[in-house]
mmCIF file of C-alpha atoms and ligand atoms in Angstrom:
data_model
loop_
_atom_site.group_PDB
_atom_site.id
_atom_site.type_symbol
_atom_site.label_atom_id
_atom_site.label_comp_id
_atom_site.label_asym_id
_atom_site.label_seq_id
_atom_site.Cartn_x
_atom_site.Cartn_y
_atom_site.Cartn_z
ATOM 1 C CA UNK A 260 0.000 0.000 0.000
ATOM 2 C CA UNK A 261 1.290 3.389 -0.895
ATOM 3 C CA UNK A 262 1.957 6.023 1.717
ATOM 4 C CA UNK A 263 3.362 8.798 0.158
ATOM 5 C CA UNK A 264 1.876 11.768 -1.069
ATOM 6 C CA UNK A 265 2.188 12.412 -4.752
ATOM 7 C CA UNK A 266 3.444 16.099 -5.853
ATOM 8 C CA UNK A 267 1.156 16.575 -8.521
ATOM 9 C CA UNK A 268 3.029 17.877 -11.858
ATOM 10 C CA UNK A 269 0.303 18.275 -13.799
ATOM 11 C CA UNK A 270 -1.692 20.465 -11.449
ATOM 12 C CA UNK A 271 1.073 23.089 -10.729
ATOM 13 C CA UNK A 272 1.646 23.313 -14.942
ATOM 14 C CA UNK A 273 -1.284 23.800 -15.562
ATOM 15 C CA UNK A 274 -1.787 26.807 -12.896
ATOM 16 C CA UNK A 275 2.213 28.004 -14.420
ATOM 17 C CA UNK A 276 0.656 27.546 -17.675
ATOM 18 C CA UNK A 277 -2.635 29.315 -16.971
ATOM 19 C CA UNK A 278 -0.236 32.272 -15.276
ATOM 20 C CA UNK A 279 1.986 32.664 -18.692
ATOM 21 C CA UNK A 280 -1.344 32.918 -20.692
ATOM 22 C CA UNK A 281 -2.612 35.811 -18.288
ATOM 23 C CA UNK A 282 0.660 37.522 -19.070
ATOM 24 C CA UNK A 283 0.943 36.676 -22.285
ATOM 25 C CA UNK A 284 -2.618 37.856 -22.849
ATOM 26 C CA UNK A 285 -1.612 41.274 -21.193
ATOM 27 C CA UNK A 286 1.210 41.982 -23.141
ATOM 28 C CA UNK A 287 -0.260 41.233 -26.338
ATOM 29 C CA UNK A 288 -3.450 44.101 -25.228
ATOM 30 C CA UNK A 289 -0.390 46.628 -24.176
ATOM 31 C CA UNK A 290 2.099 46.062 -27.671
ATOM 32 C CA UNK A 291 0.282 44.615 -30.502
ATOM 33 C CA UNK A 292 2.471 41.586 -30.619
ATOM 34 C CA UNK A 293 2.041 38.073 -28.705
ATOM 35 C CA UNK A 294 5.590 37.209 -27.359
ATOM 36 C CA UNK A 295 7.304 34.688 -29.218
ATOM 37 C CA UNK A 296 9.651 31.924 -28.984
ATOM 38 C CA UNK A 297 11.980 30.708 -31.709
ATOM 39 C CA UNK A 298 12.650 26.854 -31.677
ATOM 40 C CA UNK A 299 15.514 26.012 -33.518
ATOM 41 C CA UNK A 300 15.719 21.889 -34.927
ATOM 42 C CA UNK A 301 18.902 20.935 -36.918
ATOM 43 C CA UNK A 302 18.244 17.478 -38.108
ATOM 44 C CA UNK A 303 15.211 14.783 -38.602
ATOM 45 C CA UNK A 304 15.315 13.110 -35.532
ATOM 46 C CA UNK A 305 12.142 12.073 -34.680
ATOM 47 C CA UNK A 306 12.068 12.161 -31.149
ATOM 48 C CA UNK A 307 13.511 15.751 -31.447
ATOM 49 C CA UNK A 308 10.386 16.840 -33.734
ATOM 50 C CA UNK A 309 7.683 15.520 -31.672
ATOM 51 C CA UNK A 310 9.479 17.310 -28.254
ATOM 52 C CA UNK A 311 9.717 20.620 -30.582
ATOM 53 C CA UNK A 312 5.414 20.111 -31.882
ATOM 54 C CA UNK A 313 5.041 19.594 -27.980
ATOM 55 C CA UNK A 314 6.338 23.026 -27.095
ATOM 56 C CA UNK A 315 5.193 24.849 -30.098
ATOM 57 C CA UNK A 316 1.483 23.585 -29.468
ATOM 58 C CA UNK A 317 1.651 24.723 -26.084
ATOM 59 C CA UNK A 318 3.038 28.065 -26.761
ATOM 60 C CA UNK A 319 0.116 28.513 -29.146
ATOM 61 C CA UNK A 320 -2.450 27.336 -26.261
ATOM 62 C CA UNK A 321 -0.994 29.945 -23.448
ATOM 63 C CA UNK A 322 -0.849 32.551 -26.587
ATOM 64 C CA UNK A 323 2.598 33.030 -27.334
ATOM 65 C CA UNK A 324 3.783 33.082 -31.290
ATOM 66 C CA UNK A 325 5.633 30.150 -32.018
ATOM 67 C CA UNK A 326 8.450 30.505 -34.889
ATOM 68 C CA UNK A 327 9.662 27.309 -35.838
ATOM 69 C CA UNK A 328 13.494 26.965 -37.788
ATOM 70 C CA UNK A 329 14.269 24.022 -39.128
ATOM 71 C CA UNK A 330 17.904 23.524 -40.083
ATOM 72 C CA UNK A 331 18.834 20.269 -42.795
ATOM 73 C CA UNK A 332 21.192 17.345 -40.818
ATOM 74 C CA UNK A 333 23.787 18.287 -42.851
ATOM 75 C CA UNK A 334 24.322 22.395 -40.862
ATOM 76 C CA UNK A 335 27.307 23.228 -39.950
ATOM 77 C CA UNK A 336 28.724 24.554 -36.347
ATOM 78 C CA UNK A 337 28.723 28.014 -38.580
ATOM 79 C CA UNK A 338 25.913 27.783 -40.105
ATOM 80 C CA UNK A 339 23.997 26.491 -36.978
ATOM 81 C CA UNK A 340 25.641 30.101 -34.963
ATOM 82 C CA UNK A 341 24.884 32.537 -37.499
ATOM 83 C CA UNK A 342 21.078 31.187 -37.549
ATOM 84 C CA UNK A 343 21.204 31.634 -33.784
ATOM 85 C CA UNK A 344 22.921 35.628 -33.991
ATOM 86 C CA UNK A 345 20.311 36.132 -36.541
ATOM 87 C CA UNK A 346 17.313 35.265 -33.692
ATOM 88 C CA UNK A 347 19.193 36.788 -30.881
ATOM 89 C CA UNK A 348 19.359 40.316 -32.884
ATOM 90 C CA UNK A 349 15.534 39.527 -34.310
ATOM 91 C CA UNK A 350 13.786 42.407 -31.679
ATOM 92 C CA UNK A 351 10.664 39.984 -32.929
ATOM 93 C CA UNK A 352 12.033 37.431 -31.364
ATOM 94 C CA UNK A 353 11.760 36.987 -26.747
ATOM 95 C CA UNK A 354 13.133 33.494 -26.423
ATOM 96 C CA UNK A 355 15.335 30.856 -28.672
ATOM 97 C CA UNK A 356 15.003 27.086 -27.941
ATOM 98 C CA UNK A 357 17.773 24.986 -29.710
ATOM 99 C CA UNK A 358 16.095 21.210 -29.413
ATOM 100 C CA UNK A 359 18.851 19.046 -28.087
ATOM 101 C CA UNK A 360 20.671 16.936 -29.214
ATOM 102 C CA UNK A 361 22.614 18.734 -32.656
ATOM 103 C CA UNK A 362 23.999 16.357 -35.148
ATOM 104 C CA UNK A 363 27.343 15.510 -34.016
ATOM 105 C CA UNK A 364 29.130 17.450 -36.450
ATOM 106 C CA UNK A 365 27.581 20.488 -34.651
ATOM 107 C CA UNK A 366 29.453 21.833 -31.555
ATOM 108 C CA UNK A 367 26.387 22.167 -29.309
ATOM 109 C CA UNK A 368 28.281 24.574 -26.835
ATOM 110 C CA UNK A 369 28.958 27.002 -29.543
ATOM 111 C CA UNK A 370 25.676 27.330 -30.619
ATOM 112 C CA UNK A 371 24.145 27.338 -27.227
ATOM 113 C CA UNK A 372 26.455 30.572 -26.737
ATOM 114 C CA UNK A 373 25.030 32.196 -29.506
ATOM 115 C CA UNK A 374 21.986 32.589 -27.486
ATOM 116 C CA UNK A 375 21.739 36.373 -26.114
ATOM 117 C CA UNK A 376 21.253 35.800 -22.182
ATOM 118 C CA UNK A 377 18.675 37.759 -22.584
ATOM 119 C CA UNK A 378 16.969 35.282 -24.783
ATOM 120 C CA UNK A 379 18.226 32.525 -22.926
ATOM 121 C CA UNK A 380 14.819 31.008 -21.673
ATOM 122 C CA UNK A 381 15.657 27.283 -21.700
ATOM 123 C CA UNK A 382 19.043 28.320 -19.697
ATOM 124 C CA UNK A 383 21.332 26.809 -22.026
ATOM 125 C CA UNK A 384 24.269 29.678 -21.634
ATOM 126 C CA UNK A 385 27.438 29.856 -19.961
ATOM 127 C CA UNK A 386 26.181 33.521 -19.041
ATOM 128 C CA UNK A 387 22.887 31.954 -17.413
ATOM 129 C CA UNK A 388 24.543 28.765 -15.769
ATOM 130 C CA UNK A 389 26.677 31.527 -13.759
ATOM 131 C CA UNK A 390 24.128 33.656 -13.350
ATOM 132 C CA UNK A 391 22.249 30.773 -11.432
ATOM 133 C CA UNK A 392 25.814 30.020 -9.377
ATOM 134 C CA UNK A 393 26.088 33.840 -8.333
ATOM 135 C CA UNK A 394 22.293 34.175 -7.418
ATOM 136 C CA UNK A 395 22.041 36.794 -9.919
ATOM 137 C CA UNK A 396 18.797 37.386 -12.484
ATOM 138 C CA UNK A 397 18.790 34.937 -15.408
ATOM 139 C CA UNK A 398 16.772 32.022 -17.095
ATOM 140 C CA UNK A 399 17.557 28.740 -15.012
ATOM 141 C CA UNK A 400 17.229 25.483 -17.008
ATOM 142 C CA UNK A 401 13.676 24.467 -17.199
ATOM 143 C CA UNK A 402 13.701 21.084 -15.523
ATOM 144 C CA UNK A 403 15.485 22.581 -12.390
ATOM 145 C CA UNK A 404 13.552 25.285 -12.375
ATOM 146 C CA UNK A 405 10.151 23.162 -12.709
ATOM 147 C CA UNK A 406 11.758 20.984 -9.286
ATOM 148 C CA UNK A 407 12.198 24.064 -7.400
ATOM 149 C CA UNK A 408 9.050 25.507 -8.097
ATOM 150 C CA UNK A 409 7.202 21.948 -7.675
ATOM 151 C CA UNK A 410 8.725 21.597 -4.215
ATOM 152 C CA UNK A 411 8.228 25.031 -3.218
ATOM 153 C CA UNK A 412 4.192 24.511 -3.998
ATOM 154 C CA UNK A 413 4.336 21.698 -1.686
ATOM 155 C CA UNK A 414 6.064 23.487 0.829
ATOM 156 C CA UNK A 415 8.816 21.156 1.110
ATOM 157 C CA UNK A 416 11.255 22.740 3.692
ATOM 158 C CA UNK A 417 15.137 22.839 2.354
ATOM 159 C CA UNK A 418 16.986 24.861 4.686
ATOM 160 C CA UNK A 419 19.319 22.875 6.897
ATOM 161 C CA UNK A 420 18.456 19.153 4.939
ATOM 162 C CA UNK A 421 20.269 16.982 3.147
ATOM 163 C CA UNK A 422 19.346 16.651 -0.120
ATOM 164 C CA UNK A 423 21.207 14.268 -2.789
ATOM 165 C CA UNK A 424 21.697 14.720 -6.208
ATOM 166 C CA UNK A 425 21.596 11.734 -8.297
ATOM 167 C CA UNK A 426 23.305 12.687 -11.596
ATOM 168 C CA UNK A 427 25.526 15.804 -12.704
ATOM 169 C CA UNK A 428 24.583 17.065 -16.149
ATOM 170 C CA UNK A 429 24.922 20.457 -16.943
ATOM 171 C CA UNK A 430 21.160 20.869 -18.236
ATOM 172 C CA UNK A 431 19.752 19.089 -14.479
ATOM 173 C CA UNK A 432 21.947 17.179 -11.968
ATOM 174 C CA UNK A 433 24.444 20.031 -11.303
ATOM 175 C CA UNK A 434 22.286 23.151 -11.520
ATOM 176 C CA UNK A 435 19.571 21.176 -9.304
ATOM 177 C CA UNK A 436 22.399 20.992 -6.768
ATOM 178 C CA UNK A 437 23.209 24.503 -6.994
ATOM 179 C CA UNK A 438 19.595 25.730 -6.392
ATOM 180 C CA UNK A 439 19.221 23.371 -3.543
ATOM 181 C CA UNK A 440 22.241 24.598 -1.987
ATOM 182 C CA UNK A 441 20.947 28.729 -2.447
ATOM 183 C CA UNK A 442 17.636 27.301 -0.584
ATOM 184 C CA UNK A 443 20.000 26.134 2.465
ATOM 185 C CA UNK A 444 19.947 22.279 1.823
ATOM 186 C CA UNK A 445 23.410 20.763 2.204
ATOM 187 C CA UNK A 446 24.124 18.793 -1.267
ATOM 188 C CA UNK A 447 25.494 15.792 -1.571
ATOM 189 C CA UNK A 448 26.302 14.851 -5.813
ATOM 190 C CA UNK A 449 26.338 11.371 -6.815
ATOM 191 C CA UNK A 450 27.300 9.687 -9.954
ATOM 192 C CA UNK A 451 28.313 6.969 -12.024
ATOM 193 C CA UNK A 452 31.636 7.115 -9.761
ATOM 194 C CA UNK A 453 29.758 7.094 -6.650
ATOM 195 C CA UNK A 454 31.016 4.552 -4.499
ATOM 196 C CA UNK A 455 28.109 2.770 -2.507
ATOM 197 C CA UNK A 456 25.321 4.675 -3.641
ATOM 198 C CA UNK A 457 22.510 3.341 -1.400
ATOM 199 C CA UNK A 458 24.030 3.876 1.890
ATOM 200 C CA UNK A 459 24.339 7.590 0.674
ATOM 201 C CA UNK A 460 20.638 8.022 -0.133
ATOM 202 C CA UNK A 461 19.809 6.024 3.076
ATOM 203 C CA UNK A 462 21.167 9.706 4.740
ATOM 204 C CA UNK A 463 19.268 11.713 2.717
ATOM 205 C CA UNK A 464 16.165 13.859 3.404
ATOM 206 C CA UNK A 465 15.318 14.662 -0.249
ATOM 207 C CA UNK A 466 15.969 12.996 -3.349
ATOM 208 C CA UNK A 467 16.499 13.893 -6.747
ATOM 209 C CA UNK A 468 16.843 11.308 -9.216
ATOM 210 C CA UNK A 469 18.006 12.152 -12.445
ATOM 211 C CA UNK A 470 19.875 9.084 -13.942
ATOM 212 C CA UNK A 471 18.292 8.186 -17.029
ATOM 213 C CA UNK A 472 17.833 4.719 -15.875
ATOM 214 C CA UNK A 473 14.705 2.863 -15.605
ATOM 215 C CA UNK A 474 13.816 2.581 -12.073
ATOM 216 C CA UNK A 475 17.263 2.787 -11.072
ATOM 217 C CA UNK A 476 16.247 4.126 -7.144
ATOM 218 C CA UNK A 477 14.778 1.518 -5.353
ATOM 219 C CA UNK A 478 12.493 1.605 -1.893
ATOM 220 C CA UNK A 479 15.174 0.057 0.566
ATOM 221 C CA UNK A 480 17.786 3.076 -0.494
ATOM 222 C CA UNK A 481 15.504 5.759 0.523
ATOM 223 C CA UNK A 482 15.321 7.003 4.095
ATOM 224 C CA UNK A 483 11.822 6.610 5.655
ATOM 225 C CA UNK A 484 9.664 10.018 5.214
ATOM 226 C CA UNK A 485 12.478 11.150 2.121
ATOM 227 C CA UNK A 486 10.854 13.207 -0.179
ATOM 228 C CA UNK A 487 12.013 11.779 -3.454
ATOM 229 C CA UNK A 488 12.201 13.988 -6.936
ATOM 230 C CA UNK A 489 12.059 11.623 -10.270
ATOM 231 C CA UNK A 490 13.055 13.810 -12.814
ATOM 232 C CA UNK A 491 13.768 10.748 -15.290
ATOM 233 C CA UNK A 492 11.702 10.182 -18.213
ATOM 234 C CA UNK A 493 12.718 6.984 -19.685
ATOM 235 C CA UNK A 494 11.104 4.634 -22.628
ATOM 236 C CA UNK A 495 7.728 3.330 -22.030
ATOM 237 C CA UNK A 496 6.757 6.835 -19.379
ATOM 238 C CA UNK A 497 9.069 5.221 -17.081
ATOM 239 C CA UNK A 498 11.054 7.265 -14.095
ATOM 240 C CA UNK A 499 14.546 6.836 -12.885
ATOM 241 C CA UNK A 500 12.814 5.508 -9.132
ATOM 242 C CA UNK A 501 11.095 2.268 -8.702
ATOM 243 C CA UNK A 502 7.718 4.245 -7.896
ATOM 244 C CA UNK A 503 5.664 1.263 -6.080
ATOM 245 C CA UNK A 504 8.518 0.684 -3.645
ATOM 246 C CA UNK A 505 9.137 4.536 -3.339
ATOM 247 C CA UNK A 506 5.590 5.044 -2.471
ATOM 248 C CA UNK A 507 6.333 2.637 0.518
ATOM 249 C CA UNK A 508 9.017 4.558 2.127
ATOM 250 C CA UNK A 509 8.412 8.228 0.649
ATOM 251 C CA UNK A 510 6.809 11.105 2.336
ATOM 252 C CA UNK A 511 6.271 12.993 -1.082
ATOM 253 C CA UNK A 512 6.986 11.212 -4.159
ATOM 254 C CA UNK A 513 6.741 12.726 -8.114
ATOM 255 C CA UNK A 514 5.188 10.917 -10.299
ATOM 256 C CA UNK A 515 6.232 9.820 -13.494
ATOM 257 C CA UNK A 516 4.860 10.750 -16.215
ATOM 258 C CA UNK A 517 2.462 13.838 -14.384
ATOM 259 C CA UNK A 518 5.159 15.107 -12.109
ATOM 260 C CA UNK A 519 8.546 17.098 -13.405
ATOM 261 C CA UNK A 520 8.127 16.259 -17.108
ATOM 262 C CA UNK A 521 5.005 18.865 -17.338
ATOM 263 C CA UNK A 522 6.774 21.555 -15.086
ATOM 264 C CA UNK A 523 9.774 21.387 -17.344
ATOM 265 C CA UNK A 524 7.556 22.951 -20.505
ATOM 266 C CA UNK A 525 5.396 24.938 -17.452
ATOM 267 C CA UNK A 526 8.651 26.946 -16.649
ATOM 268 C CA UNK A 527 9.888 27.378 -20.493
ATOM 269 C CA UNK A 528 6.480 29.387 -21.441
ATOM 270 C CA UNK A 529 6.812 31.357 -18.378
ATOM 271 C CA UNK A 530 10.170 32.204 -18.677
ATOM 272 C CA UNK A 531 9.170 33.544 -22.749
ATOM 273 C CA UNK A 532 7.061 35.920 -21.147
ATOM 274 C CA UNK A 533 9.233 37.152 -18.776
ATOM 275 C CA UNK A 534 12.310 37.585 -20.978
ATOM 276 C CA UNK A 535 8.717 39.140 -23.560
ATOM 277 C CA UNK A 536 8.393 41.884 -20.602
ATOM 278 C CA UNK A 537 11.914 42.665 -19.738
ATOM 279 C CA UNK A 538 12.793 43.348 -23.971
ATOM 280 C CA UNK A 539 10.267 45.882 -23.609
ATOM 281 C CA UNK A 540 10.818 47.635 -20.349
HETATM 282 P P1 NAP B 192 22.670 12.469 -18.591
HETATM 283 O O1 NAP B 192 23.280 13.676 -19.188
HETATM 284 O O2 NAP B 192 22.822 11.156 -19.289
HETATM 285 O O3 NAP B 192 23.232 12.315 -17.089
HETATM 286 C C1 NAP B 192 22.960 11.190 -16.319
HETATM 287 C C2 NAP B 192 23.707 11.287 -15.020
HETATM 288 O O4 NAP B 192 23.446 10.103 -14.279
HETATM 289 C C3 NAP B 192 25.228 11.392 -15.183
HETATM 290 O O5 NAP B 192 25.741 12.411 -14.352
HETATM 291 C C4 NAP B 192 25.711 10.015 -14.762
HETATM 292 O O6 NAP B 192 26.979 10.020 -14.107
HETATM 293 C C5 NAP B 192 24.667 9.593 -13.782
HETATM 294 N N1 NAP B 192 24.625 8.137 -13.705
HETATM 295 C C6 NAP B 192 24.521 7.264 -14.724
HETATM 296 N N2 NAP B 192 24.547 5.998 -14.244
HETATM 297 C C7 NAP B 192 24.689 6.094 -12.911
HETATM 298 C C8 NAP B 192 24.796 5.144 -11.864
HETATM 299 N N3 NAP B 192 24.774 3.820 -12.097
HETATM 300 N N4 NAP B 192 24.910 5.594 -10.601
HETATM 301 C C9 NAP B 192 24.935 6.913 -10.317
HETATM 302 N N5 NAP B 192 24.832 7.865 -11.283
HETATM 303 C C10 NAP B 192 24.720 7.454 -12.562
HETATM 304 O O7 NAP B 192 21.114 12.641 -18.372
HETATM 305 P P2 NAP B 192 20.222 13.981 -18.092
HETATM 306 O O8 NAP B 192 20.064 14.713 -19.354
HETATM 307 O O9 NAP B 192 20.719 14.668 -16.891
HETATM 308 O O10 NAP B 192 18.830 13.253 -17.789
HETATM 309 C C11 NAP B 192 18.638 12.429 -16.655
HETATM 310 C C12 NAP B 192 17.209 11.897 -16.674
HETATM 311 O O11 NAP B 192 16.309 12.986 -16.631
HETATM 312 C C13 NAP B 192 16.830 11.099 -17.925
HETATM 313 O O12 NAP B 192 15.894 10.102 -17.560
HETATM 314 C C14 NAP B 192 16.135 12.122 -18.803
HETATM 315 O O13 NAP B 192 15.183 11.553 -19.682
HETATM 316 C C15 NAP B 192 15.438 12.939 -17.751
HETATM 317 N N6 NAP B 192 15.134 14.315 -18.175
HETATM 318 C C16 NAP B 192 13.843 14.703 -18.048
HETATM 319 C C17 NAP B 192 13.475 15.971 -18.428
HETATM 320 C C18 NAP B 192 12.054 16.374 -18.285
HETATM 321 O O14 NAP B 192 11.622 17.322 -18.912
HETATM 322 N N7 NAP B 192 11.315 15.679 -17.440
HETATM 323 C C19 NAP B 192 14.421 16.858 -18.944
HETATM 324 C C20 NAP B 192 15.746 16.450 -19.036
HETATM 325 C C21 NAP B 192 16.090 15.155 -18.658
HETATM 326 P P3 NAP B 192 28.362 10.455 -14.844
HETATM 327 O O15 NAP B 192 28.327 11.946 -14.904
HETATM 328 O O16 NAP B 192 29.415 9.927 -13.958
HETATM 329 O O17 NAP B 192 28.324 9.819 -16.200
#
């Protein structure tokens, strides 16, 4: 039987969502123009083109123009960053999205840098990462930022715990850890490296799985009352914790799909309309 309470995804998008449209709504009555996002796909990978429909149909839902670039698999690094200097000078243009991942003869880092900060709203930039690490204003990267915001709805108190970080990407693990660690929690990073790996989550008082393997956190790692973040979103709508045994053990659980996946897209449209009302002011 499950104990945990579930930390409902869906519900807080939709409310994010609902927000962004009010804004969006607003700033359309006070300039003539909806804000707009620019998503940028180099290639044909199919996965890629479905994520990219995804966030250009909700853009168009929450009222926010959606201009879509397609670049052939064959762009260059060159071609790729003069697309991307061409969008972040475009004063039409509030936010760029750049679908990961590029074709691998495209350097992804130097196209993510082409990004004005300003435009930044999937926090893909250098400029924005450090902005994050400094506490300064700037876009943090959406899945993060959809955690944070998640846990903060659920008033899930940080300061003082320990919370562990279970993967160290630059788009999730690490910056996760980061904002965690400006709320007060004391952050522990684990990895593929990670020597013993259940015996460190056995300490911890939040959880934040983000892996990419299928149900990779089981029940008996997990401290009793842990609240426990599944940011994974594997194959088949399946999370990087082993949700029936989490339930068990968890005090507040994500679920997968329904829990960061939504909040991730949730933070992207808001973020459009901010960066939307700062061009202007
Ligand atoms: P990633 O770049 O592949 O990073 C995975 C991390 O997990 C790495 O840091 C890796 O360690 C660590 N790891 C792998 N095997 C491990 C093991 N056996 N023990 C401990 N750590 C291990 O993946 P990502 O982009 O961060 O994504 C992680 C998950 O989140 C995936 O399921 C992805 O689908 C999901 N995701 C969801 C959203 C969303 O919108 N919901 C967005 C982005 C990602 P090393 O660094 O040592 O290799």
């Amino acid at each position: 039987m499950a104990h945990a309470r579930l930390m409902s995804g869906n519900e807080l998008a939709k409310q994010t969502v609902d927000d962004a449209a009010n804004r969006a709504a607003v700033f359309e009555r006070e300039t003539g123009r909806c804000p707009c996002l620019a998503t940028v796909l180099i290639g044909d990978d199919p996965a890629s083109e479905t994520y990219v429909r995804m966030k250009q149909n909700r853009c168009r839902q929450a009222g926010i123009e959606s201009r879509s670039v397609r670049l052939p698999a064959t762009t260059t690094t060159g071609e790729a960053v003069e697309c991307i200097t061409t969008l972040s000078g475009d004063s039409g243009v509030d936010g760029i999205l750049v679908q990961h991942p590029v074709p691998p003869q495209v350097d992804e880092r130097a196209v993510f840098e082409a990004i004005a900060p300003s435009k930044d709203v999937d926090g893909v930039t250098m400029y924005s990462f450090a902005a994050m690490a400094f506490g300064e204003p700037g876009f943090v990267s959406c899945t993060p930022g959809g955690i944070m915001r998640l846990l903060d709805a659920y008033d899930v108190e940080l300061a003082g715990t320990h919370a562990v970080v279970i993967g160290r990407s630059p788009i999730l693990g690490k910056p996760v850890g980061m904002l965690l660690l400006a709320q007060h929690a004391t952050v522990t990073y684990c990895h593929s490296r990670t020597v013993d790996l259940p015996s460190v989550l056995r300490e911890a008082d939040l959880v934040v799985a983000a892996v990419g393997t299928p149900e990779f956190v089981r029940g008996d790692w997990l401290k009793p009352g842990a609240v426990v973040v599944d940011a994974g979103y594997n194959p088949g709508n399946i999370g990087d914790v082993h949700f029936a045994e989490a339930a068990e053990t968890a005090s507040l659980l994500t679920p997968v799909p329904g829990g960061i996946g939504p909040m991730t897209i949730a933070v992207l449209l808001s973020q459009t309309v901010e960066a939307a009302g700062r061009h202007r002011s």
